[in-house]
mmCIF file of C-alpha atoms in Angstrom:
data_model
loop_
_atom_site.group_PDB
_atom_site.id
_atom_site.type_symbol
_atom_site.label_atom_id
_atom_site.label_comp_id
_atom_site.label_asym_id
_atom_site.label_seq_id
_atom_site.Cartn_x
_atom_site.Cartn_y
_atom_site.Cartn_z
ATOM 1 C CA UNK A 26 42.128 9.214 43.752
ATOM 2 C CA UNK A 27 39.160 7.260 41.769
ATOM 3 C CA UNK A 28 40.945 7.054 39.170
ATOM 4 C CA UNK A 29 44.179 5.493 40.971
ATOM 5 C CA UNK A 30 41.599 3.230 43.306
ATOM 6 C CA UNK A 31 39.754 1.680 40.285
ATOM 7 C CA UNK A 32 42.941 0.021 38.924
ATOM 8 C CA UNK A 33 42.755 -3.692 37.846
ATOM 9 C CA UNK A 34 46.119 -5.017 39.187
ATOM 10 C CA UNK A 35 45.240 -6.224 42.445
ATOM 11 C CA UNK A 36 48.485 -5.178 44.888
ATOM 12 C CA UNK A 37 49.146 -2.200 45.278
ATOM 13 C CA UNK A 38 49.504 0.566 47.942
ATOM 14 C CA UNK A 39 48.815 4.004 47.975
ATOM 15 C CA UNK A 40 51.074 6.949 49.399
ATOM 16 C CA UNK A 41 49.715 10.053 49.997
ATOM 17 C CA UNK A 42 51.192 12.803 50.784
ATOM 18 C CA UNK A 43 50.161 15.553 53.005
ATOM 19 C CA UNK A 44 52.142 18.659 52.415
ATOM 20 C CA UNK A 45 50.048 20.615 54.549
ATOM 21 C CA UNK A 46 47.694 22.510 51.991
ATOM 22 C CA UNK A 47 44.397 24.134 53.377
ATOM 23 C CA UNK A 48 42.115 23.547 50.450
ATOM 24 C CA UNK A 49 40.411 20.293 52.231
ATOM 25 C CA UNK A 50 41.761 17.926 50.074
ATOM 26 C CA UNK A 51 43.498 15.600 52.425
ATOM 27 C CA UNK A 52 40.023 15.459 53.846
ATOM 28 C CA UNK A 53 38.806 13.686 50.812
ATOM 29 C CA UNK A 54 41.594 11.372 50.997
ATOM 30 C CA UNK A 55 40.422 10.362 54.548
ATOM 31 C CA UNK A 56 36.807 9.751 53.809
ATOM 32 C CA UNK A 57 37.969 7.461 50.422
ATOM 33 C CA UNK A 58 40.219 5.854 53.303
ATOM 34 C CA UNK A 59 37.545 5.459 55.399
ATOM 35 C CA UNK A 60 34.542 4.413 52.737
ATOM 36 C CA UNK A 61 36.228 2.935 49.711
ATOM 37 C CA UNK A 62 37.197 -0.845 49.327
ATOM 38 C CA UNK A 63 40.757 -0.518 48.830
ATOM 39 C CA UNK A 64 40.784 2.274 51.986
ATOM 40 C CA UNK A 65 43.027 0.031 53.950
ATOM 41 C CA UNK A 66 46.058 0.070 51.154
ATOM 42 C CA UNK A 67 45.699 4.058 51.191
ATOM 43 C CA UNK A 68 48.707 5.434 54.017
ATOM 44 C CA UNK A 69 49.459 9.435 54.259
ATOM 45 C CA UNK A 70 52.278 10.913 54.951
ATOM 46 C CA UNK A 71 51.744 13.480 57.193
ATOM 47 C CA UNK A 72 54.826 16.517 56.684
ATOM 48 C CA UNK A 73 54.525 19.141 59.892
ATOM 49 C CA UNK A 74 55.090 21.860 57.255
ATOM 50 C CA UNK A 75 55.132 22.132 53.792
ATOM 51 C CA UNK A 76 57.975 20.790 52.220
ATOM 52 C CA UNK A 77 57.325 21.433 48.493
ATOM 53 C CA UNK A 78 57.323 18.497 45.379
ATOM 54 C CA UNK A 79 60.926 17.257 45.196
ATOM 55 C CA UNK A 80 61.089 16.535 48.972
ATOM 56 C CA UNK A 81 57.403 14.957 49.534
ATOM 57 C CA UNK A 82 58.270 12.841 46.639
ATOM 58 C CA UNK A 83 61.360 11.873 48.552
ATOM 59 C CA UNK A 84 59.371 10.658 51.661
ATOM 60 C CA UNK A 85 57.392 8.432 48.808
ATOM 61 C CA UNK A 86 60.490 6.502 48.504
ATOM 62 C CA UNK A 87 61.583 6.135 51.623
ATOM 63 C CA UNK A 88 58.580 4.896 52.582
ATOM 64 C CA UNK A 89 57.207 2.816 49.624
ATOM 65 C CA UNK A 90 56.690 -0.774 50.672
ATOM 66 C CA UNK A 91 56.526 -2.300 47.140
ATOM 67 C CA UNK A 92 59.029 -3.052 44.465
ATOM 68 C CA UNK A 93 57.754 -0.683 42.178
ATOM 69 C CA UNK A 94 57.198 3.143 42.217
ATOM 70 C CA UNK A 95 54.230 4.702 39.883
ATOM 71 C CA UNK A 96 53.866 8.590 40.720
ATOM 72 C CA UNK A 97 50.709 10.405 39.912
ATOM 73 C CA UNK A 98 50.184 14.377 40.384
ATOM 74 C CA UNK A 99 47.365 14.904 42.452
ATOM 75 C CA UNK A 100 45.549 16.884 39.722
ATOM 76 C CA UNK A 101 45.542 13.852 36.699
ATOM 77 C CA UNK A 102 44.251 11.143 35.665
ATOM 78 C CA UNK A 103 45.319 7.292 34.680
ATOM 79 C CA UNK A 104 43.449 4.435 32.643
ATOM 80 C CA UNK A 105 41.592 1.787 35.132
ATOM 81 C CA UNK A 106 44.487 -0.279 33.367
ATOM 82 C CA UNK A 107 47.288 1.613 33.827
ATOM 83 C CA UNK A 108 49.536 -0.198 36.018
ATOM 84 C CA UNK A 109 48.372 -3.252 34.168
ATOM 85 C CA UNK A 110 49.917 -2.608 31.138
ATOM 86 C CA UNK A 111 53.289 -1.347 32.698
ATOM 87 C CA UNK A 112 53.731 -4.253 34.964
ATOM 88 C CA UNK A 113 53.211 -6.570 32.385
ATOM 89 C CA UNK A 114 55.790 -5.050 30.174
ATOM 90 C CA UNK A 115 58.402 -4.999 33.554
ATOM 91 C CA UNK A 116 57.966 -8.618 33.673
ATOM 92 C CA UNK A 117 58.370 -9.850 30.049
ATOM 93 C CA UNK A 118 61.297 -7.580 29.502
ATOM 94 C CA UNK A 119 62.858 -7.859 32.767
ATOM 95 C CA UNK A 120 62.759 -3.762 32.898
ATOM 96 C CA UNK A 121 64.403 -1.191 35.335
ATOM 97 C CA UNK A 122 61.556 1.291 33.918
ATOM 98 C CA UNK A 123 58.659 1.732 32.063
ATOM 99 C CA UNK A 124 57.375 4.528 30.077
ATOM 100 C CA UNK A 125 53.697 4.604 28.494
ATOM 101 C CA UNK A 126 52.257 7.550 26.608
ATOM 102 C CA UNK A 127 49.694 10.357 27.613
ATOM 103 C CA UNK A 128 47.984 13.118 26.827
ATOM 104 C CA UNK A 129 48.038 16.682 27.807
ATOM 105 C CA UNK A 130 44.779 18.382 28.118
ATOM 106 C CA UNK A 131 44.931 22.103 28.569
ATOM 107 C CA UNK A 132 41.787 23.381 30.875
ATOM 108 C CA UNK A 133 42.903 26.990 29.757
ATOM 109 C CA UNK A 134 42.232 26.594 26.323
ATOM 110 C CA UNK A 135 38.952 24.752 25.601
ATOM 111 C CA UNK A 136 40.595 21.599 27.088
ATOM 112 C CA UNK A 137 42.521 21.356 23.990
ATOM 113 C CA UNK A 138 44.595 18.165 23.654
ATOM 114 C CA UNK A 139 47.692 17.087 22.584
ATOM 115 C CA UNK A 140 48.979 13.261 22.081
ATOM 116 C CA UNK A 141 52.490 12.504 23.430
ATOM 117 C CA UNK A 142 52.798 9.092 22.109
ATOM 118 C CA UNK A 143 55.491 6.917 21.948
ATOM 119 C CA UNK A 144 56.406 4.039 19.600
ATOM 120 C CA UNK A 145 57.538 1.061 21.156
ATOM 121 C CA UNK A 146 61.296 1.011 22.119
ATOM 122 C CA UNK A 147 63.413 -1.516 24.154
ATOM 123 C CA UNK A 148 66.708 -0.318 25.111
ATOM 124 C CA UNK A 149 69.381 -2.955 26.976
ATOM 125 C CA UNK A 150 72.554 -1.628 25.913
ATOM 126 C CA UNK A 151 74.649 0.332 28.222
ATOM 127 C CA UNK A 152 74.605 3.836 27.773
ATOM 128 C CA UNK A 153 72.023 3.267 25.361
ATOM 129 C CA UNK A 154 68.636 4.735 27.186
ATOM 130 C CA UNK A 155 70.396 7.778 28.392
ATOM 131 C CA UNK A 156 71.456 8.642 24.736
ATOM 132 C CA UNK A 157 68.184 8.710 23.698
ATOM 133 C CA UNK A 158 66.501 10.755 25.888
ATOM 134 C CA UNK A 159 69.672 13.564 25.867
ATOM 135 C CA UNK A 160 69.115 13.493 21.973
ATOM 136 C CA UNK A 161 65.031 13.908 22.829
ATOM 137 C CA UNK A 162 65.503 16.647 24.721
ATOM 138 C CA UNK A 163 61.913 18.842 23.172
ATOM 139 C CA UNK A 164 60.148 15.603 22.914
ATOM 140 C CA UNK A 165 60.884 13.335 25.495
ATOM 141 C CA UNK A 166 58.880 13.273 28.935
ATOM 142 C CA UNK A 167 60.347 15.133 31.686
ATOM 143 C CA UNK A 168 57.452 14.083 33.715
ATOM 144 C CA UNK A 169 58.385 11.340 36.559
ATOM 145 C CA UNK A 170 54.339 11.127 36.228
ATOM 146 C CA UNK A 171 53.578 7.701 33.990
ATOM 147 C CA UNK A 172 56.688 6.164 34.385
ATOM 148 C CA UNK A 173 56.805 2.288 36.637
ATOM 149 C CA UNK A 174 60.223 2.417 38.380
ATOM 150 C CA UNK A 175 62.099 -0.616 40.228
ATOM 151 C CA UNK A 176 62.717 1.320 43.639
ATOM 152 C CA UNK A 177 65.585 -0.778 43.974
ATOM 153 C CA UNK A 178 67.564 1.053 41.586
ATOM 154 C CA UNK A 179 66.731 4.416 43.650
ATOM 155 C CA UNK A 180 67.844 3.210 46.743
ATOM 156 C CA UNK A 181 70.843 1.301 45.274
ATOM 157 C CA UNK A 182 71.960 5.179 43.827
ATOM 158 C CA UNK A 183 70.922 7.097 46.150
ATOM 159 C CA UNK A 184 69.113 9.166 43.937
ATOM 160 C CA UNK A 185 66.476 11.518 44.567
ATOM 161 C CA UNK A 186 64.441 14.781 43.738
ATOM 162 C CA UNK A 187 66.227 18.056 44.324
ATOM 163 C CA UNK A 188 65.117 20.601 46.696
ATOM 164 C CA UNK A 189 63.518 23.153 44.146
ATOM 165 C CA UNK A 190 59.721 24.652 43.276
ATOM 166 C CA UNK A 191 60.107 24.291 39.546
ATOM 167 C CA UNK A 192 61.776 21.339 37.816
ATOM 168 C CA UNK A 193 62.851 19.007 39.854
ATOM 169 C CA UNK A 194 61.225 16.653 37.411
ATOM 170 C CA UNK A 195 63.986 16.917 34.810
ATOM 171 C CA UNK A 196 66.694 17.061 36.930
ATOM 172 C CA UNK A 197 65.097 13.708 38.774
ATOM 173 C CA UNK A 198 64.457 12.599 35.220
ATOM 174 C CA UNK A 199 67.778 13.275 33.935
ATOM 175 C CA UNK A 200 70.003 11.932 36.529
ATOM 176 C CA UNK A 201 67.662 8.354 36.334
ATOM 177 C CA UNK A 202 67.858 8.278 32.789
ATOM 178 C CA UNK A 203 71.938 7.404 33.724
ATOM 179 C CA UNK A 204 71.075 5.082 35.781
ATOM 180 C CA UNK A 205 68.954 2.440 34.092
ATOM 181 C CA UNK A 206 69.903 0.129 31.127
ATOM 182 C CA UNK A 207 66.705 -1.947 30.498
ATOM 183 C CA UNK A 208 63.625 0.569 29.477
ATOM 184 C CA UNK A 209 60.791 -0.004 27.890
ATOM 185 C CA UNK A 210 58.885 2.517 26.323
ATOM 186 C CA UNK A 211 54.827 1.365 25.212
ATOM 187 C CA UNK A 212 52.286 3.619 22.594
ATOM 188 C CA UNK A 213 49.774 2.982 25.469
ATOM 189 C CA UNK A 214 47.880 6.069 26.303
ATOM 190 C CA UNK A 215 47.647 5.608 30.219
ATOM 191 C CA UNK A 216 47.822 8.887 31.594
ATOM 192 C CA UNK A 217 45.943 12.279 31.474
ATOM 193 C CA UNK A 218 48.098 14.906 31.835
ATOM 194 C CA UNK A 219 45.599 18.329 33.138
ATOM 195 C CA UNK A 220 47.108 21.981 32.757
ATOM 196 C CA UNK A 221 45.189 23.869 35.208
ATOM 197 C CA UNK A 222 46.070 27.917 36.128
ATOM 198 C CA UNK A 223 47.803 28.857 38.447
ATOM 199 C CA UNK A 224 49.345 25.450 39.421
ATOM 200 C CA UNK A 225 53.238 25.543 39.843
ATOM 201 C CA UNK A 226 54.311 24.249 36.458
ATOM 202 C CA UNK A 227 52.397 26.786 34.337
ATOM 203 C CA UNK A 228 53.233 29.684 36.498
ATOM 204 C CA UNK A 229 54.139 31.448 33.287
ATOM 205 C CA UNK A 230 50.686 32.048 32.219
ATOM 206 C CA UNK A 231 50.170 35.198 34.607
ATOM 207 C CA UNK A 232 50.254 38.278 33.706
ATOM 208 C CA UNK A 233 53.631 39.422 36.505
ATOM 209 C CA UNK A 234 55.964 36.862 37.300
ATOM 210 C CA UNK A 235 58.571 36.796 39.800
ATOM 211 C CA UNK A 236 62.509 37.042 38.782
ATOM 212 C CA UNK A 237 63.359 34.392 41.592
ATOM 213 C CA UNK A 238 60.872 32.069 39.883
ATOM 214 C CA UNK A 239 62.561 32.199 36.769
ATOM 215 C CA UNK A 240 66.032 31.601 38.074
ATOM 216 C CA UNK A 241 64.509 28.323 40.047
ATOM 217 C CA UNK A 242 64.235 27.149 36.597
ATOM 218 C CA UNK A 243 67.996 28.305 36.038
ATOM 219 C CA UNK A 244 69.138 26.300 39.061
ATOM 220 C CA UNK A 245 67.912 23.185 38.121
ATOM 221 C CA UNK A 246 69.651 23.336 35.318
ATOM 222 C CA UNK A 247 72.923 24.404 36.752
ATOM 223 C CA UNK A 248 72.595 21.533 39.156
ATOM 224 C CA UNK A 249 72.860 19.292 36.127
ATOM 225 C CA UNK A 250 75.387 20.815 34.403
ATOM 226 C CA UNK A 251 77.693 20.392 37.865
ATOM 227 C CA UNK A 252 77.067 16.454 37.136
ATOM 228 C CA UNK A 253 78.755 16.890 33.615
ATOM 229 C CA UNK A 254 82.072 16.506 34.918
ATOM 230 C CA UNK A 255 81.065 13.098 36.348
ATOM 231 C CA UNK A 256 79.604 11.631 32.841
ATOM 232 C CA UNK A 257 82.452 13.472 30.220
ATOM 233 C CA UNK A 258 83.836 10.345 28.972
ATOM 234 C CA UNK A 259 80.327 9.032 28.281
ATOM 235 C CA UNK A 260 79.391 8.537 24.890
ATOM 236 C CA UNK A 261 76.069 10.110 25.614
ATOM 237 C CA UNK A 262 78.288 13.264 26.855
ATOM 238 C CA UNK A 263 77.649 15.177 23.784
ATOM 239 C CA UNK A 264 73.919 14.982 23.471
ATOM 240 C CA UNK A 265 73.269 15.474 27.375
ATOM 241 C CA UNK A 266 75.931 18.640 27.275
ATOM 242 C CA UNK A 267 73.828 20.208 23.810
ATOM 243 C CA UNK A 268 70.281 19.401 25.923
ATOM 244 C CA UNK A 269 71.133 21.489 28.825
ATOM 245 C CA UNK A 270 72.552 24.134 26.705
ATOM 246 C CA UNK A 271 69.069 23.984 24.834
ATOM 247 C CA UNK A 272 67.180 24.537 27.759
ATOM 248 C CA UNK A 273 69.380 27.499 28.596
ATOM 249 C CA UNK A 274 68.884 29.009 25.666
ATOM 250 C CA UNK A 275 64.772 28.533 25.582
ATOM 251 C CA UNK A 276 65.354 30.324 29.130
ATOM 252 C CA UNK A 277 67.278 32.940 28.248
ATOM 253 C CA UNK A 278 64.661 33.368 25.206
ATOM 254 C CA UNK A 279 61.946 33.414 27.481
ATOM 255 C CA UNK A 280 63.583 35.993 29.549
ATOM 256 C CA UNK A 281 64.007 38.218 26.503
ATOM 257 C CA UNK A 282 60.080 37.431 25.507
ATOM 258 C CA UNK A 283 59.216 38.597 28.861
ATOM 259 C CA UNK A 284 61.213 41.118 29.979
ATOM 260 C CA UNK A 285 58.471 43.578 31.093
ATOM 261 C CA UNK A 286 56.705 41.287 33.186
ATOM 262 C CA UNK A 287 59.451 39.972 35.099
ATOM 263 C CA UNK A 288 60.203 41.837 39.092
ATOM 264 C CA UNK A 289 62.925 42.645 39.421
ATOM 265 C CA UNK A 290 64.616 42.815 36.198
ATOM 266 C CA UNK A 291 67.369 40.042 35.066
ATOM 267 C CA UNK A 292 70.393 41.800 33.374
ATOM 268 C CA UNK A 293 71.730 40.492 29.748
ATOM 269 C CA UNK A 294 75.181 39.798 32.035
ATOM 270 C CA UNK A 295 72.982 37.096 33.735
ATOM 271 C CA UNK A 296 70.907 36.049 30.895
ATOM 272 C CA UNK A 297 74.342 35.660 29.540
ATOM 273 C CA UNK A 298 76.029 33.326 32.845
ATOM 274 C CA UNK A 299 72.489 31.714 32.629
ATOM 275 C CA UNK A 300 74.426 30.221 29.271
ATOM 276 C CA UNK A 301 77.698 28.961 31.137
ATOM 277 C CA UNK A 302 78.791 25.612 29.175
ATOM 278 C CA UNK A 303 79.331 22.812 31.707
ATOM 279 C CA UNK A 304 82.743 21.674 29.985
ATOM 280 C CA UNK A 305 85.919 23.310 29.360
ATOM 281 C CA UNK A 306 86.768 23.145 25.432
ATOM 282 C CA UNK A 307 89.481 20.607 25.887
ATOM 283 C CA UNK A 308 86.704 17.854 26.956
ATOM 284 C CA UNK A 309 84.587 19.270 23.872
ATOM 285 C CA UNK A 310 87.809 18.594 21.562
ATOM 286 C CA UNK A 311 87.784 14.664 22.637
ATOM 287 C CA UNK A 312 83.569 14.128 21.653
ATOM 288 C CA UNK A 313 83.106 11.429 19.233
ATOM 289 C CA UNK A 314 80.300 13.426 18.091
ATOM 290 C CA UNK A 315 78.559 16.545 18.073
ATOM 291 C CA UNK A 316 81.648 18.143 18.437
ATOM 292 C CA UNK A 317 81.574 21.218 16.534
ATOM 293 C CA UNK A 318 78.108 22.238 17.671
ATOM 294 C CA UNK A 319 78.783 21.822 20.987
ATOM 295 C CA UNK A 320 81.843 24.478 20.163
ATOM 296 C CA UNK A 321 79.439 26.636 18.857
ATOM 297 C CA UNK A 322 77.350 26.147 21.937
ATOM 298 C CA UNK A 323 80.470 26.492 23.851
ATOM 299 C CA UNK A 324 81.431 30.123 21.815
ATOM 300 C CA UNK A 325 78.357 31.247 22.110
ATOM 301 C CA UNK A 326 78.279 32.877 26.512
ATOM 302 C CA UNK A 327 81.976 33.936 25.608
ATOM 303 C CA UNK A 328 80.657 36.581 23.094
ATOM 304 C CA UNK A 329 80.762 40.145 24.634
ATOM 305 C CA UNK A 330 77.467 40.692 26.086
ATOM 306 C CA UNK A 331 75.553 42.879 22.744
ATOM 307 C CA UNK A 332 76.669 40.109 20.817
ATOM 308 C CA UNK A 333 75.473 37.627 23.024
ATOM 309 C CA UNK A 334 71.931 39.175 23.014
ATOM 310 C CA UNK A 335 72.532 39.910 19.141
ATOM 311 C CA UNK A 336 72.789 36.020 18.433
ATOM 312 C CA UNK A 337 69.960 34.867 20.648
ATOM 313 C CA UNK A 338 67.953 37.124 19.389
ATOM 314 C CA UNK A 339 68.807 35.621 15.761
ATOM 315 C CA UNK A 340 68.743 32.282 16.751
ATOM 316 C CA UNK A 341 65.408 32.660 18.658
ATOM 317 C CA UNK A 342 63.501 34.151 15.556
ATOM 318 C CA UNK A 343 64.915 31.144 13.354
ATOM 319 C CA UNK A 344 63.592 28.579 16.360
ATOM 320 C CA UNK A 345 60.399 30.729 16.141
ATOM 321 C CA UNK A 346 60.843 30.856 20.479
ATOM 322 C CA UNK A 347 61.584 35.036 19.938
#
């Protein structure tokens, strides 16, 4: 909240939301209402029960007064010149969206640091944006967090979070990245990115984890595939199609990595569905690109299931995941 209140650029309103936790924070958020010079732009959202991250996020928008959206995670940090920076690079480009760069600092591990920095890109060519990130798929933010977004282009879509614990960032992330044309992305370091135990995107760090919080991750990325049909004939088809796959697969290693820790078990049949291409092999045969990967990546759940296991096994040791 100090962080977000001691911003330079001089308009802007805060949305809180209260998803009903019990660990007094929303009482902190009063008394900064309350004491702090910019209390009267602070508003909360007040949910009767909790609702989770994808659907608080989708009260934000509804309710969001302004012509941009910024989100910040109630655990991080942003520059005093944050929103600066990325409204100043929406006007002189004209942008649907800006992305600056940030750092993740892990509190687990001697608040080691690493720098997620971007060079300076400006895409205005159709398709163009959402080719990039599908082809980025390790490297490029999945995080909504750090990103300035013209609400207008939410509203217009209609899109918003899904309803899901884990994730709901990339699907959000992936279905906007089809939707805007003019992006901007700045080497500006505006954002501090904290890993903290125990919070929900690093439940993977305990010692038992549950097999329903696995397959969360599973559906998320189901729920993208479903949209392939929709975007086939896109020239980004290819590289969104092999990105989904890829994240399958780094589940399905995971899975395998973890095996004894996860209640109750997952099968190899469903590490195995958890690989289902979102195409039929026709589509694949018309790609302009990619198109013999995306075959293999295609072949690859039709194998009988020892031979499935057999090749992600292999292909996990030579991605150094397994």
């Amino acid at each position: 909240m100090e962080s977000a209140l001691c911003q330079t650029f001089a308009n802007i309103e805060y949305l809180v939301v209260d998803d009903c936790g019990n660990d007094g924070t929303i009482e902190v958020v009063e008394r900064f209402r309350r004491e702090h010079q910019r209390g009267k732009n602070i508003h909360i959202i007040h949910n009767d029960q909790n609702l989770g991250v994808g659907k608080s996020r989708n009260l934000i928008i509804e309710h969001a007064q302004g012509e941009f959206l910024y989100f910040l995670d109630s655990d991080d940090i942003i520059e005093p010149e944050t929103i600066t920076i990325l409204m100043r690079a929406v006007q002189q480009y004209q942008a649907d969206a800006v992305y600056a760069s940030y750092e993740k600092i892990n509190t687990m591990h001697n608040n080691a640091t690493v720098l997620y920095q971007n060079s300076f890109q400006y895409f205005n060519a159709p398709d163009e944006f959402p080719k990039f990130v599908f082809s980025q798929y390790r490297s490029f933010q999945v995080s909504v967090c750090n990103c300035l977004l013209r609400i207008e282009i939410l509203r217009r879509s209609g899109l918003r979070f899904i309803d899901t614990m884990y994730w709901e960032d990339v699907a959000f992330t992936y279905d906007l990245a089809t939707k805007l044309q003019k992006v901007v992305l700045l080497p500006d370091v505006t954002y501090h990115y904290l890993c903290r135990p125990y919070s929900l995107s690093h439940y993977h760090d305990r010692e038992f984890l549950q097999r329903n919080e696995i397959l969360q991750n599973v559906t998320t990325i189901d729920y993208l595939k479903s949209q392939c049909c929709k975007l086939r004939s896109k020239t980004y088809a290819p590289n969104l199609c092999r990105a989904l796959q890829m994240f399958s697969f780094y589940i399905v290693c995971y899975v395998l990595k973890s095996q004894k820790r996860i209640t109750p078990a997952i099968t190899y049949r469903e590490m195995r569905q958890m690989m289902h291409y979102p195409l039929r092999l026709n589509d694949i045969m018309r790609f302009g690109q990619m198109r013999m990967l995306n075959v293999a990546l295609w072949l690859i759940p039709h194998l009988p299931v020892p031979f499935f296991i057999l090749t992600i096994r292999l292909l996990g040791k030579i991605k150094n995941v397994l």
